[in-house]
């Protein structure tokens, strides 16, 4: 059976929610042409109301979407969406800047991201990513192939952190992920080289070998440690 695509997802959501489906928005790398082979597609779904009956009605749709290699849609009521920018400022900022409307009306009018909310979530998420990387190193146990998988799998989350770091300092993140990494490295004071190497590996511009993984991973984790330290010292203003 063919994997579910975006058009099929929207059609199934319209069938399930009817007039209560307000907006469907593709966001992230796939929305701006940066997606690489095998990457997932992130979708925001806004509806008038959500209850168990409605969730059950789209259960099969979400399972099929997941079987195509994608995360579950970020699903909120329209009212929740309008009230939650302070809870998910990183996600909201990324969706606002990197999106493509698939159905309904653009849901961004009146949405504002407060720097204090962004700094709070960014510091939490960066520390969480550092802990996740360390857990991954423990699990890989010196296996170069597993270390490469850990690095490749972290790419998207790391770029979200870097873009949020630029926004925290009053900068508009550039389109090219390499430029995002370079600007974040300049702000936070870490070596950009391992992040460029991982991006090149994921894009298949260069090939990292298992024998290279340990040294790249060591520098990569050090870079995230430096980012965490920088954010911990940041006072929430916009001056680097």
JSON list of C-alpha atoms in Angstrom, two decimals:
[
{"chain": "A", "resi": 1, "resn": "UNK", "atom": "CA", "xyz": [0.00, 0.00, 0.00]},
{"chain": "A", "resi": 2, "resn": "UNK", "atom": "CA", "xyz": [1.31, 3.46, -0.91]},
{"chain": "A", "resi": 3, "resn": "UNK", "atom": "CA", "xyz": [2.28, 5.71, 1.96]},
{"chain": "A", "resi": 4, "resn": "UNK", "atom": "CA", "xyz": [-0.12, 8.50, 2.86]},
{"chain": "A", "resi": 5, "resn": "UNK", "atom": "CA", "xyz": [0.87, 11.86, 1.35]},
{"chain": "A", "resi": 6, "resn": "UNK", "atom": "CA", "xyz": [-0.08, 15.40, 2.34]},
{"chain": "A", "resi": 7, "resn": "UNK", "atom": "CA", "xyz": [-3.04, 15.67, -0.02]},
{"chain": "A", "resi": 8, "resn": "UNK", "atom": "CA", "xyz": [-4.48, 12.43, 1.34]},
{"chain": "A", "resi": 9, "resn": "UNK", "atom": "CA", "xyz": [-3.92, 13.55, 4.91]},
{"chain": "A", "resi": 10, "resn": "UNK", "atom": "CA", "xyz": [-5.80, 16.81, 4.35]},
{"chain": "A", "resi": 11, "resn": "UNK", "atom": "CA", "xyz": [-8.64, 15.00, 2.57]},
{"chain": "A", "resi": 12, "resn": "UNK", "atom": "CA", "xyz": [-8.99, 12.52, 5.44]},
{"chain": "A", "resi": 13, "resn": "UNK", "atom": "CA", "xyz": [-8.91, 15.29, 8.05]},
{"chain": "A", "resi": 14, "resn": "UNK", "atom": "CA", "xyz": [-11.62, 17.19, 6.16]},
{"chain": "A", "resi": 15, "resn": "UNK", "atom": "CA", "xyz": [-13.74, 14.06, 6.02]},
{"chain": "A", "resi": 16, "resn": "UNK", "atom": "CA", "xyz": [-13.30, 13.43, 9.75]},
{"chain": "A", "resi": 17, "resn": "UNK", "atom": "CA", "xyz": [-13.73, 16.97, 11.10]},
{"chain": "A", "resi": 18, "resn": "UNK", "atom": "CA", "xyz": [-15.90, 18.58, 8.43]},
{"chain": "A", "resi": 19, "resn": "UNK", "atom": "CA", "xyz": [-16.54, 22.29, 9.00]},
{"chain": "A", "resi": 20, "resn": "UNK", "atom": "CA", "xyz": [-14.82, 22.08, 12.40]},
{"chain": "A", "resi": 21, "resn": "UNK", "atom": "CA", "xyz": [-11.42, 21.78, 10.68]},
{"chain": "A", "resi": 22, "resn": "UNK", "atom": "CA", "xyz": [-10.07, 25.34, 10.66]},
{"chain": "A", "resi": 23, "resn": "UNK", "atom": "CA", "xyz": [-6.46, 25.11, 9.47]},
{"chain": "A", "resi": 24, "resn": "UNK", "atom": "CA", "xyz": [-3.90, 22.55, 8.32]},
{"chain": "A", "resi": 25, "resn": "UNK", "atom": "CA", "xyz": [-0.35, 23.89, 8.11]},
{"chain": "A", "resi": 26, "resn": "UNK", "atom": "CA", "xyz": [2.83, 22.15, 6.97]},
{"chain": "A", "resi": 27, "resn": "UNK", "atom": "CA", "xyz": [5.84, 23.51, 8.84]},
{"chain": "A", "resi": 28, "resn": "UNK", "atom": "CA", "xyz": [9.55, 22.92, 9.19]},
{"chain": "A", "resi": 29, "resn": "UNK", "atom": "CA", "xyz": [12.08, 21.92, 6.54]},
{"chain": "A", "resi": 30, "resn": "UNK", "atom": "CA", "xyz": [9.50, 20.33, 4.24]},
{"chain": "A", "resi": 31, "resn": "UNK", "atom": "CA", "xyz": [7.58, 23.62, 4.03]},
{"chain": "A", "resi": 32, "resn": "UNK", "atom": "CA", "xyz": [10.58, 25.59, 2.75]},
{"chain": "A", "resi": 33, "resn": "UNK", "atom": "CA", "xyz": [12.24, 23.06, 0.47]},
{"chain": "A", "resi": 34, "resn": "UNK", "atom": "CA", "xyz": [14.98, 21.96, 2.88]},
{"chain": "A", "resi": 35, "resn": "UNK", "atom": "CA", "xyz": [13.74, 18.41, 3.39]},
{"chain": "A", "resi": 36, "resn": "UNK", "atom": "CA", "xyz": [16.19, 15.60, 2.69]},
{"chain": "A", "resi": 37, "resn": "UNK", "atom": "CA", "xyz": [15.30, 12.06, 1.67]},
{"chain": "A", "resi": 38, "resn": "UNK", "atom": "CA", "xyz": [13.68, 10.15, 4.51]},
{"chain": "A", "resi": 39, "resn": "UNK", "atom": "CA", "xyz": [12.82, 13.23, 6.57]},
{"chain": "A", "resi": 40, "resn": "UNK", "atom": "CA", "xyz": [9.43, 13.46, 8.22]},
{"chain": "A", "resi": 41, "resn": "UNK", "atom": "CA", "xyz": [6.77, 16.09, 7.62]},
{"chain": "A", "resi": 42, "resn": "UNK", "atom": "CA", "xyz": [5.43, 18.21, 10.47]},
{"chain": "A", "resi": 43, "resn": "UNK", "atom": "CA", "xyz": [1.80, 19.30, 10.36]},
{"chain": "A", "resi": 44, "resn": "UNK", "atom": "CA", "xyz": [-0.24, 21.65, 12.54]},
{"chain": "A", "resi": 45, "resn": "UNK", "atom": "CA", "xyz": [-3.99, 20.87, 12.73]},
{"chain": "A", "resi": 46, "resn": "UNK", "atom": "CA", "xyz": [-6.44, 23.35, 14.27]},
{"chain": "A", "resi": 47, "resn": "UNK", "atom": "CA", "xyz": [-10.07, 22.48, 14.94]},
{"chain": "A", "resi": 48, "resn": "UNK", "atom": "CA", "xyz": [-13.02, 23.97, 16.77]},
{"chain": "A", "resi": 49, "resn": "UNK", "atom": "CA", "xyz": [-13.20, 21.26, 19.44]},
{"chain": "A", "resi": 50, "resn": "UNK", "atom": "CA", "xyz": [-11.49, 18.03, 20.49]},
{"chain": "A", "resi": 51, "resn": "UNK", "atom": "CA", "xyz": [-13.02, 15.23, 22.51]},
{"chain": "A", "resi": 52, "resn": "UNK", "atom": "CA", "xyz": [-12.64, 11.47, 22.64]},
{"chain": "A", "resi": 53, "resn": "UNK", "atom": "CA", "xyz": [-15.19, 10.94, 19.87]},
{"chain": "A", "resi": 54, "resn": "UNK", "atom": "CA", "xyz": [-13.41, 13.30, 17.51]},
{"chain": "A", "resi": 55, "resn": "UNK", "atom": "CA", "xyz": [-9.99, 11.88, 18.37]},
{"chain": "A", "resi": 56, "resn": "UNK", "atom": "CA", "xyz": [-11.22, 8.34, 17.74]},
{"chain": "A", "resi": 57, "resn": "UNK", "atom": "CA", "xyz": [-12.57, 9.47, 14.36]},
{"chain": "A", "resi": 58, "resn": "UNK", "atom": "CA", "xyz": [-9.08, 10.45, 13.18]},
{"chain": "A", "resi": 59, "resn": "UNK", "atom": "CA", "xyz": [-7.19, 7.62, 14.89]},
{"chain": "A", "resi": 60, "resn": "UNK", "atom": "CA", "xyz": [-6.80, 5.55, 11.73]},
{"chain": "A", "resi": 61, "resn": "UNK", "atom": "CA", "xyz": [-5.71, 8.63, 9.77]},
{"chain": "A", "resi": 62, "resn": "UNK", "atom": "CA", "xyz": [-2.99, 9.47, 12.28]},
{"chain": "A", "resi": 63, "resn": "UNK", "atom": "CA", "xyz": [-1.80, 5.84, 12.33]},
{"chain": "A", "resi": 64, "resn": "UNK", "atom": "CA", "xyz": [-1.50, 5.82, 8.54]},
{"chain": "A", "resi": 65, "resn": "UNK", "atom": "CA", "xyz": [0.35, 9.13, 8.65]},
{"chain": "A", "resi": 66, "resn": "UNK", "atom": "CA", "xyz": [2.74, 7.69, 11.23]},
{"chain": "A", "resi": 67, "resn": "UNK", "atom": "CA", "xyz": [3.30, 4.57, 9.13]},
{"chain": "A", "resi": 68, "resn": "UNK", "atom": "CA", "xyz": [4.48, 6.91, 6.37]},
{"chain": "A", "resi": 69, "resn": "UNK", "atom": "CA", "xyz": [7.29, 7.96, 8.71]},
{"chain": "A", "resi": 70, "resn": "UNK", "atom": "CA", "xyz": [5.80, 11.17, 10.08]},
{"chain": "A", "resi": 71, "resn": "UNK", "atom": "CA", "xyz": [5.15, 12.38, 13.65]},
{"chain": "A", "resi": 72, "resn": "UNK", "atom": "CA", "xyz": [1.54, 12.79, 14.81]},
{"chain": "A", "resi": 73, "resn": "UNK", "atom": "CA", "xyz": [0.07, 16.14, 13.77]},
{"chain": "A", "resi": 74, "resn": "UNK", "atom": "CA", "xyz": [0.42, 18.93, 16.32]},
{"chain": "A", "resi": 75, "resn": "UNK", "atom": "CA", "xyz": [-3.32, 19.11, 17.01]},
{"chain": "A", "resi": 76, "resn": "UNK", "atom": "CA", "xyz": [-5.00, 21.88, 19.03]},
{"chain": "A", "resi": 77, "resn": "UNK", "atom": "CA", "xyz": [-8.31, 23.63, 19.21]},
{"chain": "A", "resi": 78, "resn": "UNK", "atom": "CA", "xyz": [-8.27, 27.08, 17.68]},
{"chain": "A", "resi": 79, "resn": "UNK", "atom": "CA", "xyz": [-8.75, 28.60, 21.12]},
{"chain": "A", "resi": 80, "resn": "UNK", "atom": "CA", "xyz": [-5.84, 26.59, 22.57]},
{"chain": "A", "resi": 81, "resn": "UNK", "atom": "CA", "xyz": [-3.64, 27.72, 19.69]},
{"chain": "A", "resi": 82, "resn": "UNK", "atom": "CA", "xyz": [-4.40, 31.38, 20.36]},
{"chain": "A", "resi": 83, "resn": "UNK", "atom": "CA", "xyz": [-3.62, 31.01, 24.09]},
{"chain": "A", "resi": 84, "resn": "UNK", "atom": "CA", "xyz": [-0.49, 28.84, 24.01]},
{"chain": "A", "resi": 85, "resn": "UNK", "atom": "CA", "xyz": [2.26, 30.95, 22.44]},
{"chain": "A", "resi": 86, "resn": "UNK", "atom": "CA", "xyz": [3.74, 31.39, 25.92]},
{"chain": "A", "resi": 87, "resn": "UNK", "atom": "CA", "xyz": [3.92, 27.60, 26.39]},
{"chain": "A", "resi": 88, "resn": "UNK", "atom": "CA", "xyz": [5.38, 26.65, 23.00]},
{"chain": "A", "resi": 89, "resn": "UNK", "atom": "CA", "xyz": [7.26, 29.78, 21.86]},
{"chain": "A", "resi": 90, "resn": "UNK", "atom": "CA", "xyz": [9.96, 27.86, 19.99]},
{"chain": "A", "resi": 91, "resn": "UNK", "atom": "CA", "xyz": [7.42, 25.83, 18.03]},
{"chain": "A", "resi": 92, "resn": "UNK", "atom": "CA", "xyz": [5.24, 28.86, 17.32]},
{"chain": "A", "resi": 93, "resn": "UNK", "atom": "CA", "xyz": [8.19, 30.91, 16.06]},
{"chain": "A", "resi": 94, "resn": "UNK", "atom": "CA", "xyz": [9.34, 28.09, 13.78]},
{"chain": "A", "resi": 95, "resn": "UNK", "atom": "CA", "xyz": [5.82, 27.55, 12.42]},
{"chain": "A", "resi": 96, "resn": "UNK", "atom": "CA", "xyz": [5.33, 31.26, 11.77]},
{"chain": "A", "resi": 97, "resn": "UNK", "atom": "CA", "xyz": [8.58, 31.59, 9.83]},
{"chain": "A", "resi": 98, "resn": "UNK", "atom": "CA", "xyz": [8.64, 28.23, 8.03]},
{"chain": "A", "resi": 99, "resn": "UNK", "atom": "CA", "xyz": [5.18, 27.13, 6.94]},
{"chain": "A", "resi": 100, "resn": "UNK", "atom": "CA", "xyz": [2.87, 26.39, 4.04]},
{"chain": "A", "resi": 101, "resn": "UNK", "atom": "CA", "xyz": [-0.91, 26.60, 4.44]},
{"chain": "A", "resi": 102, "resn": "UNK", "atom": "CA", "xyz": [-2.61, 23.41, 3.23]},
{"chain": "A", "resi": 103, "resn": "UNK", "atom": "CA", "xyz": [-6.20, 24.11, 4.27]},
{"chain": "A", "resi": 104, "resn": "UNK", "atom": "CA", "xyz": [-8.26, 26.87, 5.83]},
{"chain": "A", "resi": 105, "resn": "UNK", "atom": "CA", "xyz": [-7.19, 30.27, 7.07]},
{"chain": "A", "resi": 106, "resn": "UNK", "atom": "CA", "xyz": [-3.72, 31.39, 8.21]},
{"chain": "A", "resi": 107, "resn": "UNK", "atom": "CA", "xyz": [-3.81, 31.14, 12.02]},
{"chain": "A", "resi": 108, "resn": "UNK", "atom": "CA", "xyz": [-1.13, 33.69, 12.86]},
{"chain": "A", "resi": 109, "resn": "UNK", "atom": "CA", "xyz": [-3.00, 36.95, 13.42]},
{"chain": "A", "resi": 110, "resn": "UNK", "atom": "CA", "xyz": [-2.44, 38.16, 16.98]},
{"chain": "A", "resi": 111, "resn": "UNK", "atom": "CA", "xyz": [0.22, 35.54, 17.77]},
{"chain": "A", "resi": 112, "resn": "UNK", "atom": "CA", "xyz": [3.19, 37.14, 19.57]},
{"chain": "A", "resi": 113, "resn": "UNK", "atom": "CA", "xyz": [6.32, 35.49, 20.98]},
{"chain": "A", "resi": 114, "resn": "UNK", "atom": "CA", "xyz": [7.64, 37.03, 24.21]},
{"chain": "A", "resi": 115, "resn": "UNK", "atom": "CA", "xyz": [11.47, 36.90, 24.59]},
{"chain": "A", "resi": 116, "resn": "UNK", "atom": "CA", "xyz": [11.16, 35.81, 28.23]},
{"chain": "A", "resi": 117, "resn": "UNK", "atom": "CA", "xyz": [8.98, 32.84, 27.23]},
{"chain": "A", "resi": 118, "resn": "UNK", "atom": "CA", "xyz": [11.37, 31.96, 24.41]},
{"chain": "A", "resi": 119, "resn": "UNK", "atom": "CA", "xyz": [14.43, 32.07, 26.67]},
{"chain": "A", "resi": 120, "resn": "UNK", "atom": "CA", "xyz": [12.76, 29.90, 29.31]},
{"chain": "A", "resi": 121, "resn": "UNK", "atom": "CA", "xyz": [11.75, 27.17, 26.88]},
{"chain": "A", "resi": 122, "resn": "UNK", "atom": "CA", "xyz": [15.01, 27.34, 24.94]},
{"chain": "A", "resi": 123, "resn": "UNK", "atom": "CA", "xyz": [17.12, 26.82, 28.06]},
{"chain": "A", "resi": 124, "resn": "UNK", "atom": "CA", "xyz": [14.94, 23.86, 29.07]},
{"chain": "A", "resi": 125, "resn": "UNK", "atom": "CA", "xyz": [15.00, 22.27, 25.62]},
{"chain": "A", "resi": 126, "resn": "UNK", "atom": "CA", "xyz": [18.75, 22.76, 25.16]},
{"chain": "A", "resi": 127, "resn": "UNK", "atom": "CA", "xyz": [19.49, 21.07, 28.48]},
{"chain": "A", "resi": 128, "resn": "UNK", "atom": "CA", "xyz": [17.07, 18.29, 27.57]},
{"chain": "A", "resi": 129, "resn": "UNK", "atom": "CA", "xyz": [18.85, 17.77, 24.25]},
{"chain": "A", "resi": 130, "resn": "UNK", "atom": "CA", "xyz": [22.23, 17.64, 25.97]},
{"chain": "A", "resi": 131, "resn": "UNK", "atom": "CA", "xyz": [20.96, 14.95, 28.35]},
{"chain": "A", "resi": 132, "resn": "UNK", "atom": "CA", "xyz": [19.47, 13.04, 25.41]},
{"chain": "A", "resi": 133, "resn": "UNK", "atom": "CA", "xyz": [22.80, 13.14, 23.56]},
{"chain": "A", "resi": 134, "resn": "UNK", "atom": "CA", "xyz": [24.65, 11.87, 26.61]},
{"chain": "A", "resi": 135, "resn": "UNK", "atom": "CA", "xyz": [22.14, 9.04, 26.99]},
{"chain": "A", "resi": 136, "resn": "UNK", "atom": "CA", "xyz": [22.64, 8.23, 23.32]},
{"chain": "A", "resi": 137, "resn": "UNK", "atom": "CA", "xyz": [26.42, 8.08, 23.79]},
{"chain": "A", "resi": 138, "resn": "UNK", "atom": "CA", "xyz": [25.94, 5.67, 26.67]},
{"chain": "A", "resi": 139, "resn": "UNK", "atom": "CA", "xyz": [23.62, 3.50, 24.59]},
{"chain": "A", "resi": 140, "resn": "UNK", "atom": "CA", "xyz": [25.93, 3.50, 21.56]},
{"chain": "A", "resi": 141, "resn": "UNK", "atom": "CA", "xyz": [28.74, 2.11, 23.69]},
{"chain": "A", "resi": 142, "resn": "UNK", "atom": "CA", "xyz": [31.53, 3.09, 21.30]},
{"chain": "A", "resi": 143, "resn": "UNK", "atom": "CA", "xyz": [29.78, 1.64, 18.23]},
{"chain": "A", "resi": 144, "resn": "UNK", "atom": "CA", "xyz": [30.65, 4.05, 15.41]},
{"chain": "A", "resi": 145, "resn": "UNK", "atom": "CA", "xyz": [27.58, 3.24, 13.34]},
{"chain": "A", "resi": 146, "resn": "UNK", "atom": "CA", "xyz": [25.23, 3.88, 16.25]},
{"chain": "A", "resi": 147, "resn": "UNK", "atom": "CA", "xyz": [27.08, 7.10, 17.02]},
{"chain": "A", "resi": 148, "resn": "UNK", "atom": "CA", "xyz": [26.52, 8.27, 13.44]},
{"chain": "A", "resi": 149, "resn": "UNK", "atom": "CA", "xyz": [22.83, 7.42, 13.73]},
{"chain": "A", "resi": 150, "resn": "UNK", "atom": "CA", "xyz": [22.65, 9.47, 16.93]},
{"chain": "A", "resi": 151, "resn": "UNK", "atom": "CA", "xyz": [24.26, 12.47, 15.23]},
{"chain": "A", "resi": 152, "resn": "UNK", "atom": "CA", "xyz": [22.01, 12.29, 12.16]},
{"chain": "A", "resi": 153, "resn": "UNK", "atom": "CA", "xyz": [18.87, 11.88, 14.26]},
{"chain": "A", "resi": 154, "resn": "UNK", "atom": "CA", "xyz": [19.73, 14.97, 16.31]},
{"chain": "A", "resi": 155, "resn": "UNK", "atom": "CA", "xyz": [20.06, 17.32, 13.34]},
{"chain": "A", "resi": 156, "resn": "UNK", "atom": "CA", "xyz": [16.52, 18.69, 13.22]},
{"chain": "A", "resi": 157, "resn": "UNK", "atom": "CA", "xyz": [16.25, 19.30, 16.96]},
{"chain": "A", "resi": 158, "resn": "UNK", "atom": "CA", "xyz": [19.64, 21.03, 17.03]},
{"chain": "A", "resi": 159, "resn": "UNK", "atom": "CA", "xyz": [18.61, 23.39, 14.24]},
{"chain": "A", "resi": 160, "resn": "UNK", "atom": "CA", "xyz": [15.43, 24.28, 16.14]},
{"chain": "A", "resi": 161, "resn": "UNK", "atom": "CA", "xyz": [17.60, 25.21, 19.14]},
{"chain": "A", "resi": 162, "resn": "UNK", "atom": "CA", "xyz": [19.96, 27.25, 16.99]},
{"chain": "A", "resi": 163, "resn": "UNK", "atom": "CA", "xyz": [17.16, 29.16, 15.26]},
{"chain": "A", "resi": 164, "resn": "UNK", "atom": "CA", "xyz": [15.60, 29.93, 18.63]},
{"chain": "A", "resi": 165, "resn": "UNK", "atom": "CA", "xyz": [18.99, 31.16, 19.87]},
{"chain": "A", "resi": 166, "resn": "UNK", "atom": "CA", "xyz": [19.21, 33.59, 16.96]},
{"chain": "A", "resi": 167, "resn": "UNK", "atom": "CA", "xyz": [15.69, 34.86, 17.62]},
{"chain": "A", "resi": 168, "resn": "UNK", "atom": "CA", "xyz": [16.51, 35.35, 21.29]},
{"chain": "A", "resi": 169, "resn": "UNK", "atom": "CA", "xyz": [19.30, 37.67, 20.17]},
{"chain": "A", "resi": 170, "resn": "UNK", "atom": "CA", "xyz": [17.00, 39.63, 17.88]},
{"chain": "A", "resi": 171, "resn": "UNK", "atom": "CA", "xyz": [18.15, 38.01, 14.64]},
{"chain": "A", "resi": 172, "resn": "UNK", "atom": "CA", "xyz": [16.09, 36.50, 11.85]},
{"chain": "A", "resi": 173, "resn": "UNK", "atom": "CA", "xyz": [17.40, 32.96, 11.20]},
{"chain": "A", "resi": 174, "resn": "UNK", "atom": "CA", "xyz": [18.80, 32.53, 7.68]},
{"chain": "A", "resi": 175, "resn": "UNK", "atom": "CA", "xyz": [17.28, 29.97, 5.33]},
{"chain": "A", "resi": 176, "resn": "UNK", "atom": "CA", "xyz": [20.44, 27.87, 4.90]},
{"chain": "A", "resi": 177, "resn": "UNK", "atom": "CA", "xyz": [20.96, 25.51, 7.88]},
{"chain": "A", "resi": 178, "resn": "UNK", "atom": "CA", "xyz": [24.74, 25.91, 7.57]},
{"chain": "A", "resi": 179, "resn": "UNK", "atom": "CA", "xyz": [24.40, 29.66, 8.04]},
{"chain": "A", "resi": 180, "resn": "UNK", "atom": "CA", "xyz": [22.10, 29.03, 11.03]},
{"chain": "A", "resi": 181, "resn": "UNK", "atom": "CA", "xyz": [24.81, 26.88, 12.62]},
{"chain": "A", "resi": 182, "resn": "UNK", "atom": "CA", "xyz": [27.52, 29.45, 11.93]},
{"chain": "A", "resi": 183, "resn": "UNK", "atom": "CA", "xyz": [25.58, 32.34, 13.43]},
{"chain": "A", "resi": 184, "resn": "UNK", "atom": "CA", "xyz": [24.62, 30.31, 16.51]},
{"chain": "A", "resi": 185, "resn": "UNK", "atom": "CA", "xyz": [28.25, 29.25, 16.96]},
{"chain": "A", "resi": 186, "resn": "UNK", "atom": "CA", "xyz": [29.40, 32.89, 16.79]},
{"chain": "A", "resi": 187, "resn": "UNK", "atom": "CA", "xyz": [26.82, 33.94, 19.39]},
{"chain": "A", "resi": 188, "resn": "UNK", "atom": "CA", "xyz": [27.37, 31.09, 21.84]},
{"chain": "A", "resi": 189, "resn": "UNK", "atom": "CA", "xyz": [31.10, 30.64, 21.26]},
{"chain": "A", "resi": 190, "resn": "UNK", "atom": "CA", "xyz": [31.38, 27.02, 20.12]},
{"chain": "A", "resi": 191, "resn": "UNK", "atom": "CA", "xyz": [33.12, 25.32, 17.20]},
{"chain": "A", "resi": 192, "resn": "UNK", "atom": "CA", "xyz": [30.77, 25.04, 14.23]},
{"chain": "A", "resi": 193, "resn": "UNK", "atom": "CA", "xyz": [32.84, 22.40, 12.41]},
{"chain": "A", "resi": 194, "resn": "UNK", "atom": "CA", "xyz": [31.18, 19.24, 13.84]},
{"chain": "A", "resi": 195, "resn": "UNK", "atom": "CA", "xyz": [27.70, 20.63, 13.13]},
{"chain": "A", "resi": 196, "resn": "UNK", "atom": "CA", "xyz": [28.67, 21.43, 9.53]},
{"chain": "A", "resi": 197, "resn": "UNK", "atom": "CA", "xyz": [30.04, 17.91, 9.13]},
{"chain": "A", "resi": 198, "resn": "UNK", "atom": "CA", "xyz": [26.82, 16.34, 10.43]},
{"chain": "A", "resi": 199, "resn": "UNK", "atom": "CA", "xyz": [24.71, 18.53, 8.12]},
{"chain": "A", "resi": 200, "resn": "UNK", "atom": "CA", "xyz": [26.86, 17.51, 5.17]},
{"chain": "A", "resi": 201, "resn": "UNK", "atom": "CA", "xyz": [26.50, 13.87, 6.15]},
{"chain": "A", "resi": 202, "resn": "UNK", "atom": "CA", "xyz": [22.70, 14.09, 6.42]},
{"chain": "A", "resi": 203, "resn": "UNK", "atom": "CA", "xyz": [22.51, 15.95, 3.10]},
{"chain": "A", "resi": 204, "resn": "UNK", "atom": "CA", "xyz": [24.88, 13.36, 1.60]},
{"chain": "A", "resi": 205, "resn": "UNK", "atom": "CA", "xyz": [27.29, 16.08, 0.49]},
{"chain": "A", "resi": 206, "resn": "UNK", "atom": "CA", "xyz": [30.01, 14.32, 2.47]},
{"chain": "A", "resi": 207, "resn": "UNK", "atom": "CA", "xyz": [30.21, 10.91, 4.10]},
{"chain": "A", "resi": 208, "resn": "UNK", "atom": "CA", "xyz": [31.17, 10.40, 7.70]},
{"chain": "A", "resi": 209, "resn": "UNK", "atom": "CA", "xyz": [32.58, 6.97, 8.41]},
{"chain": "A", "resi": 210, "resn": "UNK", "atom": "CA", "xyz": [32.03, 5.05, 11.65]},
{"chain": "A", "resi": 211, "resn": "UNK", "atom": "CA", "xyz": [35.70, 5.60, 12.43]},
{"chain": "A", "resi": 212, "resn": "UNK", "atom": "CA", "xyz": [35.07, 9.37, 12.34]},
{"chain": "A", "resi": 213, "resn": "UNK", "atom": "CA", "xyz": [32.06, 9.28, 14.60]},
{"chain": "A", "resi": 214, "resn": "UNK", "atom": "CA", "xyz": [33.71, 9.41, 18.01]},
{"chain": "A", "resi": 215, "resn": "UNK", "atom": "CA", "xyz": [35.74, 12.55, 17.39]},
{"chain": "A", "resi": 216, "resn": "UNK", "atom": "CA", "xyz": [32.83, 14.35, 15.70]},
{"chain": "A", "resi": 217, "resn": "UNK", "atom": "CA", "xyz": [30.44, 13.32, 18.48]},
{"chain": "A", "resi": 218, "resn": "UNK", "atom": "CA", "xyz": [32.85, 14.54, 21.14]},
{"chain": "A", "resi": 219, "resn": "UNK", "atom": "CA", "xyz": [33.08, 18.00, 19.56]},
{"chain": "A", "resi": 220, "resn": "UNK", "atom": "CA", "xyz": [29.35, 18.04, 18.84]},
{"chain": "A", "resi": 221, "resn": "UNK", "atom": "CA", "xyz": [28.41, 17.38, 22.47]},
{"chain": "A", "resi": 222, "resn": "UNK", "atom": "CA", "xyz": [30.92, 20.02, 23.60]},
{"chain": "A", "resi": 223, "resn": "UNK", "atom": "CA", "xyz": [29.17, 22.50, 21.32]},
{"chain": "A", "resi": 224, "resn": "UNK", "atom": "CA", "xyz": [25.77, 21.75, 22.87]},
{"chain": "A", "resi": 225, "resn": "UNK", "atom": "CA", "xyz": [27.32, 22.05, 26.34]},
{"chain": "A", "resi": 226, "resn": "UNK", "atom": "CA", "xyz": [28.62, 25.49, 25.39]},
{"chain": "A", "resi": 227, "resn": "UNK", "atom": "CA", "xyz": [25.17, 26.49, 24.10]},
{"chain": "A", "resi": 228, "resn": "UNK", "atom": "CA", "xyz": [23.57, 25.42, 27.39]},
{"chain": "A", "resi": 229, "resn": "UNK", "atom": "CA", "xyz": [26.13, 27.43, 29.36]},
{"chain": "A", "resi": 230, "resn": "UNK", "atom": "CA", "xyz": [25.54, 30.48, 27.16]},
{"chain": "A", "resi": 231, "resn": "UNK", "atom": "CA", "xyz": [21.78, 30.31, 27.62]},
{"chain": "A", "resi": 232, "resn": "UNK", "atom": "CA", "xyz": [22.17, 29.91, 31.37]},
{"chain": "A", "resi": 233, "resn": "UNK", "atom": "CA", "xyz": [24.13, 33.18, 31.44]},
{"chain": "A", "resi": 234, "resn": "UNK", "atom": "CA", "xyz": [21.78, 35.04, 29.11]},
{"chain": "A", "resi": 235, "resn": "UNK", "atom": "CA", "xyz": [19.59, 37.61, 30.85]},
{"chain": "A", "resi": 236, "resn": "UNK", "atom": "CA", "xyz": [16.70, 37.42, 28.37]},
{"chain": "A", "resi": 237, "resn": "UNK", "atom": "CA", "xyz": [17.62, 40.57, 26.46]},
{"chain": "A", "resi": 238, "resn": "UNK", "atom": "CA", "xyz": [18.47, 40.75, 22.77]},
{"chain": "A", "resi": 239, "resn": "UNK", "atom": "CA", "xyz": [22.13, 41.79, 23.03]},
{"chain": "A", "resi": 240, "resn": "UNK", "atom": "CA", "xyz": [24.61, 39.01, 22.15]}
]
